[in-house]
XYZ file of C-alpha atoms in Angstrom:
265
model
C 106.841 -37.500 11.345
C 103.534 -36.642 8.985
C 101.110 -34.144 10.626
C 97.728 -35.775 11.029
C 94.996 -33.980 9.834
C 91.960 -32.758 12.476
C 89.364 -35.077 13.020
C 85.974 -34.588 12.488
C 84.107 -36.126 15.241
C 80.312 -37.222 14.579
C 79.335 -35.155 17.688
C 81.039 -32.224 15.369
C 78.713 -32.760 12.375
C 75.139 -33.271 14.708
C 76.472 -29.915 16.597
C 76.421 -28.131 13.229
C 73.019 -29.645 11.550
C 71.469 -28.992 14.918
C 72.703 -25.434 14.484
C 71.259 -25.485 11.212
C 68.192 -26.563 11.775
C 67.941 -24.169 14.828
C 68.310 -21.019 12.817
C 65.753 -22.436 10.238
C 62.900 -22.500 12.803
C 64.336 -19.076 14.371
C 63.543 -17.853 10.893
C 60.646 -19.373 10.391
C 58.952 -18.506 13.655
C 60.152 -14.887 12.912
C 58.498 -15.226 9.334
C 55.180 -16.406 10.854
C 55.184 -13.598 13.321
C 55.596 -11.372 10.640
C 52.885 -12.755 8.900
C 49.956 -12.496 12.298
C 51.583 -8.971 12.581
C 50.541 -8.065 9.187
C 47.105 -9.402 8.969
C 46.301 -7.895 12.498
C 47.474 -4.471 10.771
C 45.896 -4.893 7.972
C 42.474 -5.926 10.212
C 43.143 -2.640 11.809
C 43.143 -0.643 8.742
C 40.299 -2.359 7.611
C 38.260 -1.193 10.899
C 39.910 2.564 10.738
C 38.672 2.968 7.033
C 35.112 1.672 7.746
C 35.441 4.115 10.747
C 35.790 6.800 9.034
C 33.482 6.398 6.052
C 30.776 5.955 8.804
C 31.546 9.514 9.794
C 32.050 10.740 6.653
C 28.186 9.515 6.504
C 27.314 10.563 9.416
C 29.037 14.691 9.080
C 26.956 14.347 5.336
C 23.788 13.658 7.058
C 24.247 16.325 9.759
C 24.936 18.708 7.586
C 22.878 18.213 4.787
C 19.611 18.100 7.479
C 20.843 21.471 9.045
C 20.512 22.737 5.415
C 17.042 21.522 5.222
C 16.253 23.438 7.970
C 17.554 26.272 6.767
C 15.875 26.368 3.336
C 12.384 25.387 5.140
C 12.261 27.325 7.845
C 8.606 29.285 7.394
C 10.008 32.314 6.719
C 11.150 31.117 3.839
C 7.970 29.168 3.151
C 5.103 31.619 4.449
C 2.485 29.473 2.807
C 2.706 26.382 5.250
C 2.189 28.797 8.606
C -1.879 27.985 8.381
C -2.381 25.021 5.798
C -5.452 22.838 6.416
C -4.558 19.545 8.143
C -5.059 16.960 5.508
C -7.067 13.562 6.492
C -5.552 11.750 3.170
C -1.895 11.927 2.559
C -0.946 10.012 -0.654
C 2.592 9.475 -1.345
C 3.436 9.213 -5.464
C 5.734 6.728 -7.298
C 5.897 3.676 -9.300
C 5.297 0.774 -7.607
C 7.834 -2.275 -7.706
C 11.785 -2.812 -6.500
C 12.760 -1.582 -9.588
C 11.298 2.048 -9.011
C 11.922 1.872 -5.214
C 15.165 3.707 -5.264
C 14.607 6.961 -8.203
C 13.545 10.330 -7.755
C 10.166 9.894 -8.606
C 9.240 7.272 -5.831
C 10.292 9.922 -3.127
C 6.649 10.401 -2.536
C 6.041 6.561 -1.737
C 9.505 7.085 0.802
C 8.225 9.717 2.554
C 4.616 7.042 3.055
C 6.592 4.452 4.234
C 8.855 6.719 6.224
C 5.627 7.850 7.996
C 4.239 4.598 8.678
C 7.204 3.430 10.383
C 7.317 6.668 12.855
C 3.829 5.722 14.073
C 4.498 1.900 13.971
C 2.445 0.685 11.172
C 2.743 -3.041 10.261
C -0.262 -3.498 8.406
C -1.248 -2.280 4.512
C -4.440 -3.324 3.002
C -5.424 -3.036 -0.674
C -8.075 -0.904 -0.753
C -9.279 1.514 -4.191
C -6.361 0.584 -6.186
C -3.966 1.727 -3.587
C -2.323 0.350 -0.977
C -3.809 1.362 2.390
C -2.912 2.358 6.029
C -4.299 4.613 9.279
C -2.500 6.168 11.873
C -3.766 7.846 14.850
C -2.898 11.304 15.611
C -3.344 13.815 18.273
C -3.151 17.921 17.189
C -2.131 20.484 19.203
C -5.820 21.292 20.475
C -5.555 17.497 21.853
C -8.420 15.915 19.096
C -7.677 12.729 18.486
C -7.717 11.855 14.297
C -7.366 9.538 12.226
C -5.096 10.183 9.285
C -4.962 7.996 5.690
C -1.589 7.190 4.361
C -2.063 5.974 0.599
C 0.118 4.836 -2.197
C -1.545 4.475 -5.490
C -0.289 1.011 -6.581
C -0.684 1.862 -10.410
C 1.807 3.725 -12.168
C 2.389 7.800 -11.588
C 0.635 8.822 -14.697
C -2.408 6.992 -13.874
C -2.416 7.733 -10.056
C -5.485 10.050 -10.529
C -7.988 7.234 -10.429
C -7.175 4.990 -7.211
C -6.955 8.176 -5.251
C -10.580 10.007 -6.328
C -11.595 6.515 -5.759
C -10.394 5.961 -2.131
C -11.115 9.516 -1.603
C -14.890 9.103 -2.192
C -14.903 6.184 -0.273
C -14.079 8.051 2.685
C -15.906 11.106 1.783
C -12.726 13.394 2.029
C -12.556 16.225 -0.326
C -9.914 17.280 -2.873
C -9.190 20.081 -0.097
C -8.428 17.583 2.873
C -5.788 15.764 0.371
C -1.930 15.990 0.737
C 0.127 15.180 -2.272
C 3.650 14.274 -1.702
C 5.481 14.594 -4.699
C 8.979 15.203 -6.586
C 9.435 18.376 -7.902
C 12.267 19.219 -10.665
C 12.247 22.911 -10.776
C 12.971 23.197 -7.018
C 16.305 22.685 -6.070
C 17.254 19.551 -4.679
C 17.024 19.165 -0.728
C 14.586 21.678 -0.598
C 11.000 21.075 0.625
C 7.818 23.429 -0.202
C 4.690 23.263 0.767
C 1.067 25.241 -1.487
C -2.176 24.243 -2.093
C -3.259 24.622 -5.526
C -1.184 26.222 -8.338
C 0.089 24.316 -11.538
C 0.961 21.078 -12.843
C 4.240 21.986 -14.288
C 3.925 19.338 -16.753
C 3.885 16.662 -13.822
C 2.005 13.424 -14.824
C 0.863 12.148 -11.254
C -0.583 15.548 -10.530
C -2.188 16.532 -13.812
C -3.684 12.538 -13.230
C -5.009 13.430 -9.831
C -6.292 17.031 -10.840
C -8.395 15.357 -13.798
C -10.040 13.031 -11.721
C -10.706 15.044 -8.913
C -11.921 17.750 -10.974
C -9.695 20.368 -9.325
C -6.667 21.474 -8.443
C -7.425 23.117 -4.929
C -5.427 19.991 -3.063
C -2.373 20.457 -0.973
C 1.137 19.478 -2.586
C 4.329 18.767 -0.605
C 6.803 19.587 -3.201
C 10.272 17.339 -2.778
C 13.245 18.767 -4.724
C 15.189 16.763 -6.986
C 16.764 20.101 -9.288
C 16.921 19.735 -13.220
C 18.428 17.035 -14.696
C 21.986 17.964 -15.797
C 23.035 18.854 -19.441
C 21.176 17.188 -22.048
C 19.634 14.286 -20.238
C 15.660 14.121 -20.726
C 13.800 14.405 -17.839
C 11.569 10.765 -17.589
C 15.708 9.412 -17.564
C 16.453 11.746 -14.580
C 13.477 11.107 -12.506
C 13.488 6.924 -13.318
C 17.143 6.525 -12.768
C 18.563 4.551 -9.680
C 20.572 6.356 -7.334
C 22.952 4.973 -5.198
C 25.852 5.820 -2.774
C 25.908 9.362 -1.498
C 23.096 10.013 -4.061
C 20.658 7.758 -2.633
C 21.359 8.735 0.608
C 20.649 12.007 0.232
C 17.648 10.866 -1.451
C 16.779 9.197 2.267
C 17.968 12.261 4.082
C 15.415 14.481 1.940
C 12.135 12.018 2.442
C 12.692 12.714 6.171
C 12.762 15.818 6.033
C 9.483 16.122 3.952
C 8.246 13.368 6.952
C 8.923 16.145 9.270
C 7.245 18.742 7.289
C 4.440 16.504 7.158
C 4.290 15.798 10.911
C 4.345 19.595 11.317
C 0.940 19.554 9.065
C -1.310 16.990 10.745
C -0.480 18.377 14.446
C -1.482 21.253 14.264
């Protein structure tokens, strides 16, 4: 008698497609699991490297303001240890965005940085310049009233707007405070003289002309020599960014401080 082959029921075949079909999800679901577990790891790695560029910032700033200290401390700078306090301070730069962030408009930074210490939210055009008070008291407790200027005209012409807003408020070249960029002072480091040369600097050799003297008070910011070749109006007019600009922050509050030092005494 022929053997009859093994049937295959219909409950058979559903049993296997249902199999099938189970260990397609099962992968599925595991693919898709795979897939959240990667993005949150790769969220995570996001937040860990912004992390730890903010404290890469952060150990920059620290350390580049304890070398500020360092280099100005009034040992090293016996000049500033009796200055006159200046009633004008006039910050130099270009004005316009496209100046706002070069060496040259560290004078303006240092203005603005000012301003926003004693909460200043208004600026008036006044001589060519744009214009703002802020009350102070010195260490003998007199009240004063300091001016905070920015010559809105461009550095070589800066001369003008300040003798002008200078007569206006019958303050004399001695009672000014220039804050300015200097190239052959190493970068980061603040000085402080009245009088003295022009070292070929436009804004200043501007201001002396007009004022007819050179017996005003100059906050020197460092910016160093341009490197290699590269003439010095490039250098001084170039946009900085990154760690460059922030430096360039770091270094206009520090000449804010040195400033703050001047006017309360």
């Amino acid at each position: 008698m022929a053997q009859q082959p093994p049937s295959i029921t219909t409950e058979t075949v559903l049993d296997k497609q249902q199999t099938t079909s189970l260990n397609t999800i099962q992968t599925t679901g595991k693919s898709i699991r795979y897939k959240d577990e990667y993005k949150k790891l790769n969220n995570m790695l996001h937040s860990v490297n912004r992390i730890i560029l903010i404290v890469k910032e952060r150990y920059i700033h620290v350390q580049r303001q304890s070398q500020y200290k360092l280099n100005n401390s009034p040992k090293q700078n016996p000049s500033c240890e009796h200055p006159k306090i200046p009633m004008l301070i006039c910050g130099l730069g270009n004005p316009g965005e496209k100046y706002a962030h070069t060496r040259h408009n560290i004078g303006f930074a240092v203005i603005d940085i000012l301003a926003d210490r004693h909460n200043v939210h208004y600026w008036k055009n006044e001589a060519g310049c744009q214009v703002s008070t802020i009350n102070i008291t010195n260490a003998n407790g007199q009240s004063k009233k300091i001016i905070l200027a920015k010559p809105w005209d461009f550095m070589n012409t800066s001369g003008g707007p300040l003798c002008k807003l200078a007569r206006a408020h019958n303050i004399t070249a001695d009672q000014i405070l220039v804050v300015h960029d200097e190239i052959d002072l190493e970068d980061g480091r603040i000085r402080f003289r009245t009088g003295g040369g022009l070292n070929a600097h436009n804004g200043l050799r501007s201001i002396a002309d007009k004022l007819g003297t050179r017996d005003f008070m100059r906050l020197q910011c460092g910016i160093s020599r341009p490197p290699g070749r590269m003439a010095v109006a490039n250098y001084v007019l170039k946009e900085l960014k990154g760690v460059s600009l922030t430096n360039f922050y770091i270094e206009a509050e520090a000449a804010a401080d040195k400033v703050e030092e001047l006017i309360h005494l």
